Coordinates of N, CA and C in Angstrom, one line a residue:
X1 N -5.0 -100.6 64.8 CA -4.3 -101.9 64.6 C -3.6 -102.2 66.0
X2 N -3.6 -103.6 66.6 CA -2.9 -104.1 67.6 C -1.4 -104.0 67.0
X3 N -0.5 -103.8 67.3 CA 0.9 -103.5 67.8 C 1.4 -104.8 67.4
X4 N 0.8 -106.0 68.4 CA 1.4 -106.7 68.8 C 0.9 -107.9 68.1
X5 N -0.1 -107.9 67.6 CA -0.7 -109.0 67.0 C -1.2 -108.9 65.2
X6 N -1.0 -107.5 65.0 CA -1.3 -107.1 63.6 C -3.0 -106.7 63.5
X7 N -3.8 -107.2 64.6 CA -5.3 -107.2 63.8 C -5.6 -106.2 64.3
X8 N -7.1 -105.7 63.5 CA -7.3 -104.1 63.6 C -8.8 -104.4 63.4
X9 N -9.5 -103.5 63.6 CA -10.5 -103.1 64.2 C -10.9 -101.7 64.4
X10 N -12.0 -101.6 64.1 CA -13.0 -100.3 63.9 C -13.2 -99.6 65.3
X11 N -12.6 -98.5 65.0 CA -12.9 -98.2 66.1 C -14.1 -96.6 66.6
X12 N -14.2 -96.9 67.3 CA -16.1 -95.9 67.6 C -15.4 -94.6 67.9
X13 N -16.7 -94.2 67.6 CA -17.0 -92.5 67.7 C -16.3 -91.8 69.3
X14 N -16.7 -92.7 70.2 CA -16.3 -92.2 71.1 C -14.8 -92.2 72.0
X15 N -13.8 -93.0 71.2 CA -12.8 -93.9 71.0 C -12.0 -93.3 70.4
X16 N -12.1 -92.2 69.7 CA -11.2 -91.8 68.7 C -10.6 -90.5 69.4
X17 N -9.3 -89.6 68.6 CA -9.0 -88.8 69.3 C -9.4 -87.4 68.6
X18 N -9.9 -87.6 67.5 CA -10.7 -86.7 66.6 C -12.3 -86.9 67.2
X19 N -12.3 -85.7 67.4 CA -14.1 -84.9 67.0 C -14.6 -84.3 66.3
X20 N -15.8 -84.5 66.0 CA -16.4 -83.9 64.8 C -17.3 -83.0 65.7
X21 N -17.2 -81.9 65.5 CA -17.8 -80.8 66.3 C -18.5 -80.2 65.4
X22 N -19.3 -79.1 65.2 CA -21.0 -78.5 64.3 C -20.9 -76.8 65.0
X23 N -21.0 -76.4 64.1 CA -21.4 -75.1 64.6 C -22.5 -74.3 63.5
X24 N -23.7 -73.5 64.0 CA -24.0 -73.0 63.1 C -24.1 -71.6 63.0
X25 N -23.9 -71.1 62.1 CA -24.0 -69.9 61.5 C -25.1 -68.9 60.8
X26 N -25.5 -68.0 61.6 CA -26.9 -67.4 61.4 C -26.5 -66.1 60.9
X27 N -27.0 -65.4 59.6 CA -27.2 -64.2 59.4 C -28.2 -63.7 58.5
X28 N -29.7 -63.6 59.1 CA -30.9 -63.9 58.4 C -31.0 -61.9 57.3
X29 N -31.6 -62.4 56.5 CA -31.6 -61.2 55.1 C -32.8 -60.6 55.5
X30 N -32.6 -59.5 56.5 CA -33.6 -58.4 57.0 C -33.1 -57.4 57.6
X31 N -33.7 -56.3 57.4 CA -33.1 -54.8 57.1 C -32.7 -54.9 59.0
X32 N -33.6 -55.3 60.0 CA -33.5 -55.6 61.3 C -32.6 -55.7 61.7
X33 N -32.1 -56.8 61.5 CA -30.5 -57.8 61.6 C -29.3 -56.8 61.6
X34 N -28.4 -56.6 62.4 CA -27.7 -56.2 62.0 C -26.3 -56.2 62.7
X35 N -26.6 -58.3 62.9 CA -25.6 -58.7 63.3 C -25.7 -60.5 62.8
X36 N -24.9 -61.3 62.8 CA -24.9 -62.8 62.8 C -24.9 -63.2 64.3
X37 N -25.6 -64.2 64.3 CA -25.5 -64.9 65.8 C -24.7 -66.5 65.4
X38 N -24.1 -67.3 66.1 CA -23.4 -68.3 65.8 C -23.6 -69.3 67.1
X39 N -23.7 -70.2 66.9 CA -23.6 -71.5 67.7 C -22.2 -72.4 68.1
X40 N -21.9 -72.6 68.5 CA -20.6 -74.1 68.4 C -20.9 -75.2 69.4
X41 N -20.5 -76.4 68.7 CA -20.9 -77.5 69.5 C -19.6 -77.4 70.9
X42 N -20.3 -78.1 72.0 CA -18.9 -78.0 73.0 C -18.7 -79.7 73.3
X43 N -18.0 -80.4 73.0 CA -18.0 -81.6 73.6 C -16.7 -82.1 74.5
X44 N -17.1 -82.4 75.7 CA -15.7 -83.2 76.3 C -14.6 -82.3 75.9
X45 N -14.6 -81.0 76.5 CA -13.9 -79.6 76.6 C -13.2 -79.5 75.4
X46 N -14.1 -79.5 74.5 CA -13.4 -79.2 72.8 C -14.2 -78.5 72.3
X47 N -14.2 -77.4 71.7 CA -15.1 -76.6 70.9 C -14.9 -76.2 69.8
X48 N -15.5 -76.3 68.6 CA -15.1 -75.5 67.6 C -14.7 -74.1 67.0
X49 N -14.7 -73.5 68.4 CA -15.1 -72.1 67.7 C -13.3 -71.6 66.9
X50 N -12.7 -72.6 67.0 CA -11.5 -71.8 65.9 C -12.0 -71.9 64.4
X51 N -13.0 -72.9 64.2 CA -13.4 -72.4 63.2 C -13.9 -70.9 62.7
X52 N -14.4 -70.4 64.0 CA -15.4 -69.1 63.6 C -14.0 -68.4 63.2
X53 N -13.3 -68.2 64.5 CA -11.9 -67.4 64.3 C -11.0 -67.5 63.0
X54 N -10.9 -68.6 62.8 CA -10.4 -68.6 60.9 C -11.0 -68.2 59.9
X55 N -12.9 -68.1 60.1 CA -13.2 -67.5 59.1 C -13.1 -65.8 59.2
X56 N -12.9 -65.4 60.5 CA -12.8 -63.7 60.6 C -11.9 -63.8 59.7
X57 N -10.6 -64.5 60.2 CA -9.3 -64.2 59.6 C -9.4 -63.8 58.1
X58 N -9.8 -65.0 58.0 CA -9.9 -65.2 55.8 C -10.9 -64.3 55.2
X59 N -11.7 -63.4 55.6 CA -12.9 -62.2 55.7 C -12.0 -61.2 55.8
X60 N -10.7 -61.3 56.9 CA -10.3 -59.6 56.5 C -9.1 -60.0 55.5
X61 N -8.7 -61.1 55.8 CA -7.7 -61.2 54.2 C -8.1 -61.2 53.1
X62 N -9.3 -61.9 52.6 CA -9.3 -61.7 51.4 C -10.7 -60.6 50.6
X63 N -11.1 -59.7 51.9 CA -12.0 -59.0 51.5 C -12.3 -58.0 52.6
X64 N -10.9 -57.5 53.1 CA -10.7 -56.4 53.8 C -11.8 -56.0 55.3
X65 N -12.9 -57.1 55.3 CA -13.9 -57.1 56.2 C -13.6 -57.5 57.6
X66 N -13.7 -56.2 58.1 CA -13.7 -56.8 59.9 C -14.8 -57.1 60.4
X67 N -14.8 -57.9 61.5 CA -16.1 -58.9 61.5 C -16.4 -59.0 63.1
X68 N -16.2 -57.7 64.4 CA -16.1 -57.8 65.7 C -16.8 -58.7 66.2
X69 N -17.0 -59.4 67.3 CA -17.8 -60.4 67.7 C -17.5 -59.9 69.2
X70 N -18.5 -60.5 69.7 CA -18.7 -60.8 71.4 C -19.7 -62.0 71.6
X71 N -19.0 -62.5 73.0 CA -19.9 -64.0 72.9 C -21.1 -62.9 74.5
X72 N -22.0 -63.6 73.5 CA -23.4 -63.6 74.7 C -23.5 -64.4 75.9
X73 N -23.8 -63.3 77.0 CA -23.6 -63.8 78.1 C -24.7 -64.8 78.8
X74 N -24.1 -65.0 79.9 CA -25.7 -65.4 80.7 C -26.9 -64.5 81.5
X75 N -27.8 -64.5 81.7 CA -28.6 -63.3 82.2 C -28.3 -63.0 84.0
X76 N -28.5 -62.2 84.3 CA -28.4 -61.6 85.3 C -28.8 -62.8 86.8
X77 N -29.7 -63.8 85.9 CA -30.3 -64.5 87.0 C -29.5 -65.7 87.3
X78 N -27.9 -65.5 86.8 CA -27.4 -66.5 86.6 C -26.2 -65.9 88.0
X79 N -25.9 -65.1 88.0 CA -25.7 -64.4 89.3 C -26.4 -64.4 90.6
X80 N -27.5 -63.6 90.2 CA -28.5 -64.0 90.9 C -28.6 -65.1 92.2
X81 N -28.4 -66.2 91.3 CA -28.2 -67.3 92.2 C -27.3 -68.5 92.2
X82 N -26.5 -67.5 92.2 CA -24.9 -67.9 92.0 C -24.5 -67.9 93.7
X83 N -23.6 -68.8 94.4 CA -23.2 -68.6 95.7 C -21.7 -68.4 95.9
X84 N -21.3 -67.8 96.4 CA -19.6 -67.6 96.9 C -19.2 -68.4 97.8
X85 N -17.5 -69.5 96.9 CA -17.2 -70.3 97.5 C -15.8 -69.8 98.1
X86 N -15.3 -68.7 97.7 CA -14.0 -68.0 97.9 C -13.6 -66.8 97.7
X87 N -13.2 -66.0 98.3 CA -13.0 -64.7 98.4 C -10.9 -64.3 98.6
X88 N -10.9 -63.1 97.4 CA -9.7 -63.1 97.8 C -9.6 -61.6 98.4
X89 N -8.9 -61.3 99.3 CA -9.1 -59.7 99.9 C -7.2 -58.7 100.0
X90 N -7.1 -58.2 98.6 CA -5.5 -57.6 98.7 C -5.7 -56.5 100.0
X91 N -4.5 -56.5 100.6 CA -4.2 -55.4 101.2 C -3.4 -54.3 100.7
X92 N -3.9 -53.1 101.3 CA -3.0 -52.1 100.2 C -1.6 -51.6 101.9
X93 N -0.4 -51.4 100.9 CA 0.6 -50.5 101.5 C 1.1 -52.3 101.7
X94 N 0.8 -53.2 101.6 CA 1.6 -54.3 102.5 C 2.8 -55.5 101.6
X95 N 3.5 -55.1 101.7 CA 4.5 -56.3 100.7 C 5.4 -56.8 101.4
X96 N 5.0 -58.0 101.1 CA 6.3 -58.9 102.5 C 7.2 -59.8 101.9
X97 N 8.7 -60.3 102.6 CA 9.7 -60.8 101.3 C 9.2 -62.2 102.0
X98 N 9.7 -63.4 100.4 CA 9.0 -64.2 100.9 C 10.9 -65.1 100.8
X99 N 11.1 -65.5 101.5 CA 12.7 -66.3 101.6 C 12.6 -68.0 101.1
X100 N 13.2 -68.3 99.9 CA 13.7 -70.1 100.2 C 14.4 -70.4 100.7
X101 N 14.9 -71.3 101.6 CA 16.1 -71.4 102.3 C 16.4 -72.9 101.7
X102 N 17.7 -73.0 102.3 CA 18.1 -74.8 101.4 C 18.1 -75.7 103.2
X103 N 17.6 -77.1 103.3 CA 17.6 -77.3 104.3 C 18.9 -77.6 105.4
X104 N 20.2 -77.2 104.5 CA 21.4 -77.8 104.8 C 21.8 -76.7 105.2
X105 N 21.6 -75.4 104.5 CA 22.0 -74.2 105.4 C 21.2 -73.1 105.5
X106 N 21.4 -72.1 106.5 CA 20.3 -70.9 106.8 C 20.9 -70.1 105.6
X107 N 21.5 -69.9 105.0 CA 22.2 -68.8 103.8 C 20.6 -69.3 102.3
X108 N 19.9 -67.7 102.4 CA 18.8 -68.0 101.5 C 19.0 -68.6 100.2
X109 N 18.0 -69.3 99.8 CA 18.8 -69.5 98.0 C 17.9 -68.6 97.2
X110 N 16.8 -68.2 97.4 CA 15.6 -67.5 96.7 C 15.0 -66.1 97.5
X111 N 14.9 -65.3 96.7 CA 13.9 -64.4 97.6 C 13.3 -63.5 97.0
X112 N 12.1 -63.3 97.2 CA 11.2 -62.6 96.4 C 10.4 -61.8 97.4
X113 N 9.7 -60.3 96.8 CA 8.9 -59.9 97.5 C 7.3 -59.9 96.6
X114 N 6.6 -60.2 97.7 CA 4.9 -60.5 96.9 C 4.2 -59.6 97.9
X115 N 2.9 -59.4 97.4 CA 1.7 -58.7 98.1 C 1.1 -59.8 98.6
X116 N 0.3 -59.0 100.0 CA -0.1 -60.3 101.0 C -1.7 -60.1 100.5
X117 N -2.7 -61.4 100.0 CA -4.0 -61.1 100.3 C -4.3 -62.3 101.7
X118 N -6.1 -62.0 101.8 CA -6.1 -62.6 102.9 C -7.1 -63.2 101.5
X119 N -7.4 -64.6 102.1 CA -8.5 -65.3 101.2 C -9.7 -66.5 102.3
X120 N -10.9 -65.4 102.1 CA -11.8 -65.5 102.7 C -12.6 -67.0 102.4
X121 N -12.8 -68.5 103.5 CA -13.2 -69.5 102.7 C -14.2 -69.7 104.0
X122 N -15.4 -70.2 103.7 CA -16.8 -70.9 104.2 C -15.7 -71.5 105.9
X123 N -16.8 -71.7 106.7 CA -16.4 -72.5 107.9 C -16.1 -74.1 107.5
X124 N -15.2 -75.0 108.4 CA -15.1 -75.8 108.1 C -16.3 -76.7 107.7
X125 N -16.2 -77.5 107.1 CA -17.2 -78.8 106.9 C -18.0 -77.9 106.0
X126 N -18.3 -76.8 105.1 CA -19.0 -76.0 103.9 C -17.9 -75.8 103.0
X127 N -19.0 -75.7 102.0 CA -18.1 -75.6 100.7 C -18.4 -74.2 99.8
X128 N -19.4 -73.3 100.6 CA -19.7 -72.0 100.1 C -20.3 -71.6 101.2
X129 N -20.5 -70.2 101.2 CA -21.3 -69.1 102.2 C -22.7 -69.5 102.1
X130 N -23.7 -68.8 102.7 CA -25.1 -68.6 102.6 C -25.6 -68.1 101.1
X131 N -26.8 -68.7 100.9 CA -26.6 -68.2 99.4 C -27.3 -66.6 99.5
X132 N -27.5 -65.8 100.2 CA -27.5 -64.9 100.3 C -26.5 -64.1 100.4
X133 N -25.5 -64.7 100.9 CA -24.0 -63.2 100.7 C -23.6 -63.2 99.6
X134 N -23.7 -63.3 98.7 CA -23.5 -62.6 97.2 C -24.3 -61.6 96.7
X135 N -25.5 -61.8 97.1 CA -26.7 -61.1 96.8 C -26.4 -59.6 97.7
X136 N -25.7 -60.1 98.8 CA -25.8 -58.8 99.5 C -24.8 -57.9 99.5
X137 N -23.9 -58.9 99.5 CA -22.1 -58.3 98.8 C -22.5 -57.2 97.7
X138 N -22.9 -57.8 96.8 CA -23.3 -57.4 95.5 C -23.7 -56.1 95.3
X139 N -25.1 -55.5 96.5 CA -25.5 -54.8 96.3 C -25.1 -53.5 97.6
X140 N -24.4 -54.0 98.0 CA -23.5 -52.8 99.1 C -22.4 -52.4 98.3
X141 N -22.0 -53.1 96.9 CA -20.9 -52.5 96.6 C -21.3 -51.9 95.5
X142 N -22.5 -51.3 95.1 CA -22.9 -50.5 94.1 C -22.6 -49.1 94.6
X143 N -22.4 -48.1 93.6 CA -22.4 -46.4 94.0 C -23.2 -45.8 94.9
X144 N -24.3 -46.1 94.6 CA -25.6 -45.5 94.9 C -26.3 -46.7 96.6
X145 N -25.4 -47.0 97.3 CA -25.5 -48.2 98.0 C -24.5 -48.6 99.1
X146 N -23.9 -47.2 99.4 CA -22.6 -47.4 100.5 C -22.4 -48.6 101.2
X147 N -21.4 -49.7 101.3 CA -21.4 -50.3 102.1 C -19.8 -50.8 102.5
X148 N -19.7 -51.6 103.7 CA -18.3 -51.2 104.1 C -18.1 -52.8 104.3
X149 N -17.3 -53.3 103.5 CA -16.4 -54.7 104.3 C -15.3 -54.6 105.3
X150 N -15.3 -55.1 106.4 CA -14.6 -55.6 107.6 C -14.2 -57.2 107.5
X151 N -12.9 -56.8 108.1 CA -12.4 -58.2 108.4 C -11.7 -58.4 110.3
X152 N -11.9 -59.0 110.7 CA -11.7 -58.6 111.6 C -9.8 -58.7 112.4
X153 N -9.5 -57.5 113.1 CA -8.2 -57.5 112.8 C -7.6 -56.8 112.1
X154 N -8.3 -56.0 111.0 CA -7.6 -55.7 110.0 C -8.3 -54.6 109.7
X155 N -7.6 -53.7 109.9 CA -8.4 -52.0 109.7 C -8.6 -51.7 108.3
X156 N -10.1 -51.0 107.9 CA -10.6 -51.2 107.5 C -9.6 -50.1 106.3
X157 N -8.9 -49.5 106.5 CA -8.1 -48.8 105.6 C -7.3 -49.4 104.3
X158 N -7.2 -50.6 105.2 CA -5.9 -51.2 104.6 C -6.1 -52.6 103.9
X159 N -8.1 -52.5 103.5 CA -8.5 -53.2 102.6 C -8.7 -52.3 101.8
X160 N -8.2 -53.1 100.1 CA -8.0 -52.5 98.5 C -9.7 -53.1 98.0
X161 N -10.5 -52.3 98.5 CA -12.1 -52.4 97.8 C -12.1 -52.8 96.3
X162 N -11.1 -52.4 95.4 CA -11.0 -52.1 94.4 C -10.5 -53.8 93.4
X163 N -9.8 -54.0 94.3 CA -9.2 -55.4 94.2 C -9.8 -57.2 94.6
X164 N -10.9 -56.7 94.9 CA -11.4 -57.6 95.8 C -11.7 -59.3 94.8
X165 N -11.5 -60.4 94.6 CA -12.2 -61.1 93.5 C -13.0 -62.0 94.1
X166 N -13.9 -62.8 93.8 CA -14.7 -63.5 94.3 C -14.8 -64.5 93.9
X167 N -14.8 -65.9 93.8 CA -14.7 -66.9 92.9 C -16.8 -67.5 93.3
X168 N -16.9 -67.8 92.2 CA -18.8 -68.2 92.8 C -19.0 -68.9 91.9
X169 N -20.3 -70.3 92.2 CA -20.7 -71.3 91.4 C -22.2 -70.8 91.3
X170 N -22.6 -70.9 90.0 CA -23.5 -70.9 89.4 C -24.6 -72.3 89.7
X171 N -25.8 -71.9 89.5 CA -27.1 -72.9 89.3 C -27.0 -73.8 89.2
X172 N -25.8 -73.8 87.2 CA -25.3 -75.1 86.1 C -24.3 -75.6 86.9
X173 N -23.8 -75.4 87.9 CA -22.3 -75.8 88.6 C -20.8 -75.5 88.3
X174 N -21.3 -74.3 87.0 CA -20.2 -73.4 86.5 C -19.9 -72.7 87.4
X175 N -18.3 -72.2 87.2 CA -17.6 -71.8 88.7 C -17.0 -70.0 87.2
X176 N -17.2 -69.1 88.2 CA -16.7 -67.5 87.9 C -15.8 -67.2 88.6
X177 N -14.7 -66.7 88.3 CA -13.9 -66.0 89.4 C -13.9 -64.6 88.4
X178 N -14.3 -62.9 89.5 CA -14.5 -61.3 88.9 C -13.7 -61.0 89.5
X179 N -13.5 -59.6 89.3 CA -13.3 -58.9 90.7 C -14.6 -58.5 91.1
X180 N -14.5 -58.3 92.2 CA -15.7 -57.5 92.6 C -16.3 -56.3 92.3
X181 N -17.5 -55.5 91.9 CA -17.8 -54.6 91.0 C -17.8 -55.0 89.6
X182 N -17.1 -55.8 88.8 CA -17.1 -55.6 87.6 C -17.9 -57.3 87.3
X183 N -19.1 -57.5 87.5 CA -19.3 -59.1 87.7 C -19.9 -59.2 86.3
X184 N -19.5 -60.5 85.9 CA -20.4 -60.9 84.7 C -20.2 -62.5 84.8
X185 N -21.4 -63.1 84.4 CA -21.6 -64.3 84.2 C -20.7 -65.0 83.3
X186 N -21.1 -66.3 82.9 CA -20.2 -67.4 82.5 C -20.8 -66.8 81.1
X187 N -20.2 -67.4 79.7 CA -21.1 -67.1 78.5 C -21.8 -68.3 78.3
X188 N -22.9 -67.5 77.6 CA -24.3 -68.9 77.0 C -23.8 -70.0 77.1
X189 N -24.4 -70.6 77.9 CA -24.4 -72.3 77.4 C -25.7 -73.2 77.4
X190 N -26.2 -73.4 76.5 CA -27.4 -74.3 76.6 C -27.5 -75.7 76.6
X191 N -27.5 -76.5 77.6 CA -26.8 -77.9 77.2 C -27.9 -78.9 76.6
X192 N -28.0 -79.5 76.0 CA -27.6 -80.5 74.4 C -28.4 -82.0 75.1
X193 N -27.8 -82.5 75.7 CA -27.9 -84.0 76.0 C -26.7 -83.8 77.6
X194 N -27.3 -84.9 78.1 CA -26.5 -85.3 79.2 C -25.4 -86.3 79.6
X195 N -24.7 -86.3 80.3 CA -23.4 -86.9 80.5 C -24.0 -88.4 80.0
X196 N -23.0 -89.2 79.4 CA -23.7 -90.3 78.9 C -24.8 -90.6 77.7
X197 N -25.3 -89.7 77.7 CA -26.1 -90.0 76.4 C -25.6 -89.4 75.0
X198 N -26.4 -90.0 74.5 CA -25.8 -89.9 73.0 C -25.8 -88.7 71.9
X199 N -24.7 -88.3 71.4 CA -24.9 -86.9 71.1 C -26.3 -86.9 69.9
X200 N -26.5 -85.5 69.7 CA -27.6 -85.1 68.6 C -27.8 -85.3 67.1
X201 N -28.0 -86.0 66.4 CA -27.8 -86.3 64.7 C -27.6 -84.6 64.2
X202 N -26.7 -84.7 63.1 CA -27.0 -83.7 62.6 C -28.2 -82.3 62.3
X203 N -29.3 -83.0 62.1 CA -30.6 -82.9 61.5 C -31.2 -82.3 63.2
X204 N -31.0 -82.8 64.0 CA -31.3 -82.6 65.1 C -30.2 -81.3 66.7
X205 N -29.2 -81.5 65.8 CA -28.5 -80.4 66.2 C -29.2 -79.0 65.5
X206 N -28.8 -79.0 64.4 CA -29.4 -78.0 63.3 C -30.9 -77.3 64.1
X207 N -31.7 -78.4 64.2 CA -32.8 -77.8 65.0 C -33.0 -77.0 66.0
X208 N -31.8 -77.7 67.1 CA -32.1 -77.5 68.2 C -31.1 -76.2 68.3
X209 N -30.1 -76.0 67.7 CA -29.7 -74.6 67.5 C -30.0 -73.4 66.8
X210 N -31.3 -73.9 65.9 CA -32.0 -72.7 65.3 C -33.3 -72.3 65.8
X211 N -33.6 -73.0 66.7 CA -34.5 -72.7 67.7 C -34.4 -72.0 68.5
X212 N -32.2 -71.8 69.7 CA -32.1 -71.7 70.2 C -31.5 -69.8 69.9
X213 N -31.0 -69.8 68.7 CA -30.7 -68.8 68.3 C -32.3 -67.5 67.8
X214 N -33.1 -68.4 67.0 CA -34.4 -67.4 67.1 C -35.1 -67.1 68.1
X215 N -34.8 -67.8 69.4 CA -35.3 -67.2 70.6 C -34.1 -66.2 71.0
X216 N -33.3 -66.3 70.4 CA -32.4 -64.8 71.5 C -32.3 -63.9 70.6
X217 N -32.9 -63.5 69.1 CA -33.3 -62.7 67.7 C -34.4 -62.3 68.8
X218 N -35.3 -62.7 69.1 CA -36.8 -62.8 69.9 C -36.5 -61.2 71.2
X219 N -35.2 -62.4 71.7 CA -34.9 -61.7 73.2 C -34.4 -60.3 72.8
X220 N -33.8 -60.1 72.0 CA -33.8 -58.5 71.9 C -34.8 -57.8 70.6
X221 N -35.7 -58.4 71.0 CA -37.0 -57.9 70.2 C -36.8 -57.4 68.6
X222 N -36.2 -58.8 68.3 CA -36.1 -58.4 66.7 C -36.8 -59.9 65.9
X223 N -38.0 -59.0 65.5 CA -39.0 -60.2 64.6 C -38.7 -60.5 63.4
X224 N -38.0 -61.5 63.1 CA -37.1 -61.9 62.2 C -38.8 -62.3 60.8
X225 N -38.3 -61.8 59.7 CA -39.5 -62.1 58.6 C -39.0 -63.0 57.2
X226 N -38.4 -64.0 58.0 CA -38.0 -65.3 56.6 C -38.9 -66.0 57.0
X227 N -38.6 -66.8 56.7 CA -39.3 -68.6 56.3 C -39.1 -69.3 58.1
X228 N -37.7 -68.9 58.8 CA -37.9 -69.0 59.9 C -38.7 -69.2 60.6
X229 N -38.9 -67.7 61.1 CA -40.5 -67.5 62.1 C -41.4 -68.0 61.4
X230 N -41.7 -68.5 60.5 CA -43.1 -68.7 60.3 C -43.0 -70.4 60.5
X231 N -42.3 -71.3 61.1 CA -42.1 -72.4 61.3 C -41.9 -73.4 60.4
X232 N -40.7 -73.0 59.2 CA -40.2 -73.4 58.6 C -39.0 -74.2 59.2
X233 N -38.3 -75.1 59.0 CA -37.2 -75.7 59.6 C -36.2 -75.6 58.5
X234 N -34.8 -75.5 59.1 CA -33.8 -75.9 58.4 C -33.6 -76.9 57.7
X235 N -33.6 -77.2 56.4 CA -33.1 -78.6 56.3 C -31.8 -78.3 55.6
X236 N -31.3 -79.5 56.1 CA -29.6 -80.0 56.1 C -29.9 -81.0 54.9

């Protein structure tokens, strides 16, 4: 309704401040299985998945069942070729006070002490390294793979290897920040339709996420024996 004039009017799907978001829920009846896989729609940075999380909840309330989950990652090749836009590098033993002063007088008003890092960025006019230093970073900093970061100026002691994080964009243009050594990809995301176009009918979400779910049943070599696999569809 206008405010000001009283008249009102319908207003569209993409206009409103509610979303209708879809998630689907898989846990096929074979001795195999011996886990549920789940879907949720993501739109214009809204996701459903507090639904999944309420239904854990209501599962251990009202039938004592814990229900652990982990979201599925991206594959390895998602790394792979992934490039480093930023580097952060702590130094160990170094903590320096950091002073506010007020501009009217030198008498401090603030002071704190912080650890210093150095933060490693592309030469001017680039916006990431070569897409090869990741790849190589990566694998000098394995066990079995000695390898030594220098910075220059800065003895090599008094870099924290251990602390190191990396911030890197992905293929999809998804951005990761790890530490270094402990790297893992963004989680699954399979995208749907494109900026602008028009989201999926029900009937056609339904599909396109039971498709996407029996290929990763597939990916860890579990031949699922319903109505499924044998190219049966969901109907909604």
């Amino acid at each position: 309704m206008n405010m000001q004039n009283g008249r009102t009017r319908a207003m569209p799907d993409d206009e409103t401040q509610v979303r209708k978001l879809r998630m689907l829920f898989t846990c096929p009846n074979v001795n195999e299985v011996e886990y549920a896989m789940y879907a949720v729609e993501y739109v214009e940075g809204m996701n459903g998945f507090y639904i999944l999380e309420e239904f854990f909840k209501q599962m251990r309330a009202l039938f004592g069942i814990k229900m652990p989950f982990e979201h599925l990652m991206e594959k390895d090749v998602w790394l792979d070729q992934a490039v480093v836009e930023k580097m952060s590098v702590p130094l160990k033993f170094v903590a320096a006070p950091f002073t506010l002063t007020d501009a009217n007088s030198a008498a401090p008003v603030s002071q704190v002490t912080g650890r210093v890092k150095i933060i490693v960025t592309p030469e001017k006019g680039q916006n990431m390294f070569d897409s090869g230093f990741f790849a190589r970073l990566r694998r000098k900093n394995q066990a079995n793979t000695p390898g030594l970061l220098t910075i220059a100026g800065v003895d090599a002691d008094r870099i924290d290897a251990d602390g190191i994080s990396v911030q890197v964009k992905g293929p999809d243009q998804r951005k990761k920040t790890f530490l270094l050594g402990d790297e893992k990809g963004p989680r699954l995301l399979e995208r749907l339709t494109g900026s602008g176009q028009p989201r999926l009918d029900d009937h056609a979400f339904l599909m396109r996420a039971s498709d996407e779910i029996r290929s990763k049943y597939a990916e860890y070599q579990i031949s699922l024996k319903s109505d499924w696999d044998k190219g049966n569809k969901i109907k909604n």
